[in-house]
Amino acid sequence: MTDPHALANPTEALSSARRGDWVPLRTLTVLRWLAIAGQIAALVVATRLLDLGIATGAASLAIGASVLVNLVATFTAPRTRRLTEREATLFLTFDILQLGFLLALTGGLNNPFAVLLLAPVTIAASVLDPRTTLVLGGLTLTVITAIGTWYLPLLTPEGPLQTPRLFLWGFWVALMIGVGFLGLYARSITAEMTAMGDALTATQLALGRAQRLSDLDGVVAAAAHELGTPLATIKLVSGEMIEELEGRPDLDDLLEDARLLRDQADRCRDILRAMGRAGRDTYLDRAPFEAVLREAAEPHLGRGKIVEILVPEGRQPDIPRRPEIVHGLRNLVQNAVDFAASRVEIRLDWTPERLSVRIRDDGPGFEPALLDRIGDPFMRGRPTHRPSTSGPELRRPGYEGMGLGLFIAKSLLERTGARLTFANDAAGGAVAVVAWPPAVLASSPRGEA
């Protein structure tokens, strides 16, 4: 239901952003400095306080390699540098191999710090491409398996420190499951946050565009008012020139020019008068309920579907002409028209307890399994095609497949205090109901964010 004119380009740009380009080099180097500090502290405590026998020379070389990589990155790249997908992959690959080598020198899976191997995979799942994450996950699983088989035991004064074999197998299985679970969990959360962020940005773009158009109406009205005086002066002067030139046959050319000037001044006056009326009408802070709805539905009234607006008898309440209300209702009407077979019914209703708009189409309706998720960003709540009575199934005309329209409508309307419900009508087709408590609209200032 996305408005292709208002949203196609911004959301395409947001969707095409590469997540690997999000990783600041400074973030990874700071995390590595923390890891280096922890590794040095663990090595000192193990050898000095716990009197464990560790190959300190080889372990120091592993830590020194990490220090060298960090120093090279710090002094050869600017602090604001963002890594490409390939560069971030190389950094995380080094971290996995360095930590794996260090664990192999200090007891393998007997070392409880083996759990830190989950960190690089979690980072990769959050910021890198899924295939890259799978490669790094596979590398981590290989390293976990390798250090469970080949490692230097930790030596205590009483002899080698050995964990019961059953416990080692359990730890190995737990790490294997942890790699998959944490990677999938981080990926899912980050993907949802990204989609929500992109959708909210698109919502702000839509709202900003509606606000600019509304502000432009006010500018038009003001311009029409201000230009009225100079045009009246031009008309007065040109009229006097015509009176003086009508008795001078030798100045017929100037007479025609003066008449043309007067006619054009009249034309400008008529145009500005019409623009001023339109600007004042569309810039009203409040308007009758039906007028606001018709303004929202107007762009979709001539698209080959019957759009019927049903209004009960009686005096209509006035509601704010806020961009959120107009644009939100417009998206709901667009969604209904897009999927309707031939007819859309919009019913207004108002009582002392609530004001509501019910929009129903005679299309295929919402997918029942997705009814409770309608309004989520990038979620398609309808089939992308609908049946045709005269031929094979046809794709929805103009459908962009972004899944943002209902999210934007829901977000904008809820900002005005509305509650939205979506359902399938018993007679077929989809139903969207927007309802406000009258007190909310009575006290709602125009343009409130």
XYZ file of N, CA, C and O in Angstrom, residues 181-263:
332
model
N 22.220 -20.416 18.307
C 21.125 -19.682 18.944
C 21.422 -18.187 19.033
O 20.595 -17.355 18.650
N 22.620 -17.835 19.548
C 22.945 -16.417 19.687
C 23.051 -15.728 18.328
O 22.658 -14.569 18.171
N 23.605 -16.449 17.334
C 23.695 -15.868 15.994
C 22.319 -15.592 15.419
O 22.048 -14.504 14.888
N 21.409 -16.569 15.530
C 20.057 -16.390 15.002
C 19.312 -15.305 15.778
O 18.608 -14.479 15.196
N 19.467 -15.308 17.093
C 18.773 -14.326 17.930
C 19.253 -12.906 17.608
O 18.440 -11.988 17.400
N 20.568 -12.728 17.542
C 21.107 -11.398 17.236
C 20.685 -10.948 15.846
O 20.349 -9.774 15.636
N 20.670 -11.887 14.905
C 20.276 -11.556 13.542
C 18.817 -11.098 13.499
O 18.472 -10.100 12.860
N 17.946 -11.840 14.179
C 16.515 -11.519 14.156
C 16.246 -10.168 14.807
O 15.496 -9.341 14.267
N 16.847 -9.943 15.974
C 16.614 -8.671 16.671
C 17.122 -7.498 15.845
O 16.446 -6.464 15.699
N 18.330 -7.641 15.281
C 18.895 -6.547 14.490
C 18.061 -6.290 13.245
O 17.840 -5.130 12.865
N 17.574 -7.373 12.595
C 16.757 -7.198 11.394
C 15.455 -6.468 11.723
O 15.030 -5.580 10.978
N 14.833 -6.816 12.851
C 13.599 -6.133 13.236
C 13.856 -4.669 13.588
O 13.071 -3.788 13.232
N 14.953 -4.410 14.289
C 15.267 -3.024 14.629
C 15.568 -2.209 13.376
O 15.180 -1.048 13.257
N 16.263 -2.834 12.420
C 16.572 -2.146 11.168
C 15.307 -1.825 10.397
O 15.113 -0.717 9.899
N 14.412 -2.835 10.289
C 13.157 -2.620 9.575
C 12.335 -1.535 10.248
O 11.755 -0.676 9.586
N 12.279 -1.566 11.586
C 11.511 -0.550 12.311
C 12.114 0.838 12.116
O 11.405 1.818 11.893
N 13.449 0.920 12.161
C 14.098 2.213 11.947
C 13.845 2.753 10.558
O 13.538 3.939 10.376
N 13.958 1.888 9.528
C 13.700 2.319 8.154
C 12.251 2.752 7.982
O 11.955 3.750 7.329
N 11.345 1.968 8.582
C 9.936 2.303 8.438
C 9.598 3.615 9.134
O 8.832 4.425 8.615
N 10.165 3.844 10.312
C 9.918 5.107 11.012
C 10.493 6.285 10.234
O 9.905 7.369 10.195
N 11.646 6.077 9.594
C 12.212 7.136 8.765
C 11.291 7.450 7.592
O 11.044 8.618 7.267
N 10.762 6.389 6.966
C 9.829 6.599 5.862
C 8.571 7.304 6.341
O 8.011 8.154 5.640
N 8.120 6.977 7.552
C 6.946 7.645 8.119
C 7.210 9.132 8.308
O 6.365 9.976 7.986
N 8.389 9.470 8.841
C 8.737 10.877 9.026
C 8.825 11.603 7.692
O 8.423 12.775 7.576
N 9.348 10.922 6.655
C 9.412 11.537 5.330
C 8.013 11.817 4.798
O 7.752 12.877 4.228
N 7.114 10.842 4.979
C 5.740 11.032 4.512
C 5.063 12.175 5.260
O 4.386 13.021 4.661
N 5.240 12.212 6.571
C 4.634 13.270 7.370
C 5.229 14.627 7.023
O 4.513 15.627 6.912
N 6.551 14.683 6.831
C 7.192 15.939 6.460
C 6.697 16.449 5.120
O 6.485 17.651 4.935
N 6.513 15.515 4.169
C 6.014 15.915 2.858
C 4.602 16.481 2.967
O 4.286 17.519 2.381
N 3.743 15.812 3.749
C 2.378 16.308 3.924
C 2.382 17.673 4.597
O 1.601 18.559 4.243
N 3.272 17.852 5.582
C 3.338 19.132 6.282
C 3.807 20.240 5.344
O 3.274 21.364 5.376
N 4.798 19.930 4.487
C 5.284 20.954 3.540
C 4.195 21.355 2.559
O 4.061 22.533 2.204
N 3.416 20.364 2.078
C 2.325 20.690 1.161
C 1.278 21.562 1.852
O 0.752 22.500 1.269
N 0.986 21.244 3.112
C 0.020 22.046 3.852
C 0.542 23.465 4.055
O -0.189 24.447 3.896
N 1.827 23.579 4.406
C 2.421 24.908 4.582
C 2.407 25.692 3.276
O 2.239 26.914 3.274
N 2.606 24.984 2.147
C 2.606 25.653 0.850
C 1.246 26.277 0.559
O 1.161 27.358 -0.035
N 0.167 25.585 0.990
C -1.157 26.170 0.805
C -1.265 27.526 1.498
O -1.840 28.470 0.975
N -0.697 27.604 2.713
C -0.731 28.876 3.431
C 0.064 29.949 2.726
O -0.344 31.114 2.697
N 1.187 29.577 2.154
C 2.002 30.544 1.412
C 1.238 31.060 0.197
O 1.267 32.261 -0.127
N 0.534 30.138 -0.491
C -0.256 30.548 -1.659
C -1.331 31.548 -1.255
O -1.545 32.570 -1.915
N -2.014 31.253 -0.151
C -3.067 32.167 0.294
C -2.491 33.538 0.646
O -3.066 34.579 0.301
N -1.336 33.534 1.333
C -0.710 34.803 1.701
C -0.252 35.572 0.460
O -0.412 36.795 0.377
N 0.321 34.854 -0.513
C 0.780 35.512 -1.743
C -0.389 36.134 -2.500
O -0.291 37.257 -3.018
N -1.497 35.395 -2.569
C -2.669 35.927 -3.265
C -3.164 37.207 -2.595
O -3.568 38.164 -3.269
N -3.114 37.230 -1.273
C -3.569 38.428 -0.550
C -2.625 39.606 -0.778
O -3.066 40.735 -1.049
N -1.321 39.354 -0.682
C -0.341 40.441 -0.787
C -0.262 41.005 -2.194
O -0.006 42.196 -2.389
N -0.452 40.169 -3.223
C -0.333 40.644 -4.605
C -1.589 41.357 -5.084
O -1.590 41.927 -6.183
N -2.633 41.292 -4.288
C -3.875 41.943 -4.719
C -3.719 43.444 -4.891
O -4.204 44.030 -5.866
N -3.025 44.096 -3.978
C -2.881 45.559 -4.026
C -2.092 46.038 -5.249
O -2.563 46.926 -5.980
N -0.887 45.483 -5.526
C -0.186 45.952 -6.727
C -0.937 45.668 -8.017
O -0.883 46.475 -8.959
N -1.671 44.580 -8.084
C -2.444 44.305 -9.296
C -3.581 45.309 -9.454
O -3.900 45.741 -10.574
N -4.186 45.676 -8.342
C -5.233 46.697 -8.426
C -4.664 48.026 -8.917
O -5.296 48.742 -9.701
N -3.454 48.352 -8.467
C -2.800 49.587 -8.919
C -2.517 49.529 -10.417
O -2.737 50.510 -11.157
N -2.006 48.365 -10.897
C -1.732 48.211 -12.334
C -3.017 48.389 -13.138
O -3.038 49.046 -14.194
N -4.108 47.797 -12.640
C -5.383 47.911 -13.355
C -5.864 49.363 -13.396
O -6.341 49.844 -14.437
N -5.714 50.090 -12.290
C -6.148 51.489 -12.236
C -5.341 52.351 -13.203
O -5.907 53.136 -13.980
N -4.010 52.186 -13.185
C -3.152 52.996 -14.057
C -3.417 52.675 -15.516
O -3.497 53.581 -16.377
N -3.558 51.364 -15.832
C -3.802 51.001 -17.238
C -5.153 51.533 -17.704
O -5.313 51.934 -18.873
N -6.163 51.600 -16.818
C -7.464 52.165 -17.194
C -7.349 53.642 -17.519
O -7.966 54.132 -18.486
N -6.580 54.372 -16.712
C -6.388 55.801 -16.986
C -5.642 56.010 -18.303
O -5.944 56.940 -19.060
N -4.640 55.126 -18.557
C -3.911 55.249 -19.830
C -4.835 55.021 -21.017
O -4.762 55.720 -22.044
N -5.765 54.068 -20.892
C -6.696 53.790 -21.992
C -7.594 54.995 -22.247
O -7.850 55.373 -23.398
N -8.092 55.622 -21.187
C -8.958 56.804 -21.355
C -8.223 57.923 -22.068
O -8.801 58.624 -22.913
N -6.945 58.127 -21.760
C -6.191 59.202 -22.390
C -5.841 58.884 -23.832
O -5.760 59.785 -24.685
N -5.606 57.602 -24.138
C -5.169 57.233 -25.483
C -6.317 57.015 -26.455
O -6.093 56.949 -27.668
N -7.563 56.899 -25.944
C -8.680 56.620 -26.852
C -8.940 57.796 -27.799
O -9.475 57.624 -28.887
N -8.555 59.009 -27.414
C -8.758 60.169 -28.297
C -7.542 60.475 -29.158
O -7.499 61.550 -29.761
N -6.575 59.597 -29.226
C -5.336 59.816 -29.995
C -5.166 58.723 -31.018
O -4.567 57.679 -30.761
N -5.714 58.920 -32.252
C -5.601 57.867 -33.295
C -4.144 57.547 -33.638
O -3.841 56.434 -34.080
N -3.253 58.524 -33.476
C -1.855 58.276 -33.828
C -1.142 57.373 -32.812
O -0.005 56.958 -33.037
N -1.817 57.086 -31.694
C -1.200 56.233 -30.655
C -1.985 54.931 -30.451
O -2.115 54.415 -29.340
N -2.544 54.404 -31.571
C -3.340 53.166 -31.470
C -2.517 51.996 -30.940
O -3.030 51.135 -30.222
N -1.226 51.955 -31.306
C -0.389 50.830 -30.821
C -0.266 50.863 -29.300
O -0.358 49.825 -28.632
N -0.062 52.076 -28.758
C 0.041 52.180 -27.303
C -1.294 51.854 -26.633
O -1.338 51.289 -25.526
N -2.400 52.213 -27.325
C -3.726 51.907 -26.782
C -3.929 50.398 -26.667
O -4.441 49.908 -25.650
N -3.544 49.654 -27.707
C -3.670 48.193 -27.653
C -2.806 47.603 -26.540
O -3.220 46.665 -25.850
N -1.601 48.164 -26.371
C -0.729 47.668 -25.285
C -1.350 47.912 -23.914
O -1.287 47.067 -23.017
N -1.969 49.097 -23.741
C -2.594 49.416 -22.459
C -3.774 48.474 -22.189
O -3.988 48.028 -21.051
N -4.577 48.203 -23.250
C -5.705 47.276 -23.067
C -5.209 45.859 -22.727
O -5.802 45.169 -21.884
N -4.120 45.439 -23.386
C -3.561 44.117 -23.083
C -3.073 44.052 -21.638
O -3.290 43.060 -20.941
N -2.445 45.165 -21.173
C -1.965 45.215 -19.794
C -3.135 45.106 -18.815
O -3.061 44.387 -17.808
N -4.233 45.793 -19.107
C -5.404 45.722 -18.224
C -6.007 44.313 -18.216
O -6.359 43.785 -17.166
N -6.109 43.709 -19.412
C -6.684 42.353 -19.492
C -5.829 41.347 -18.720
O -6.366 40.467 -18.024
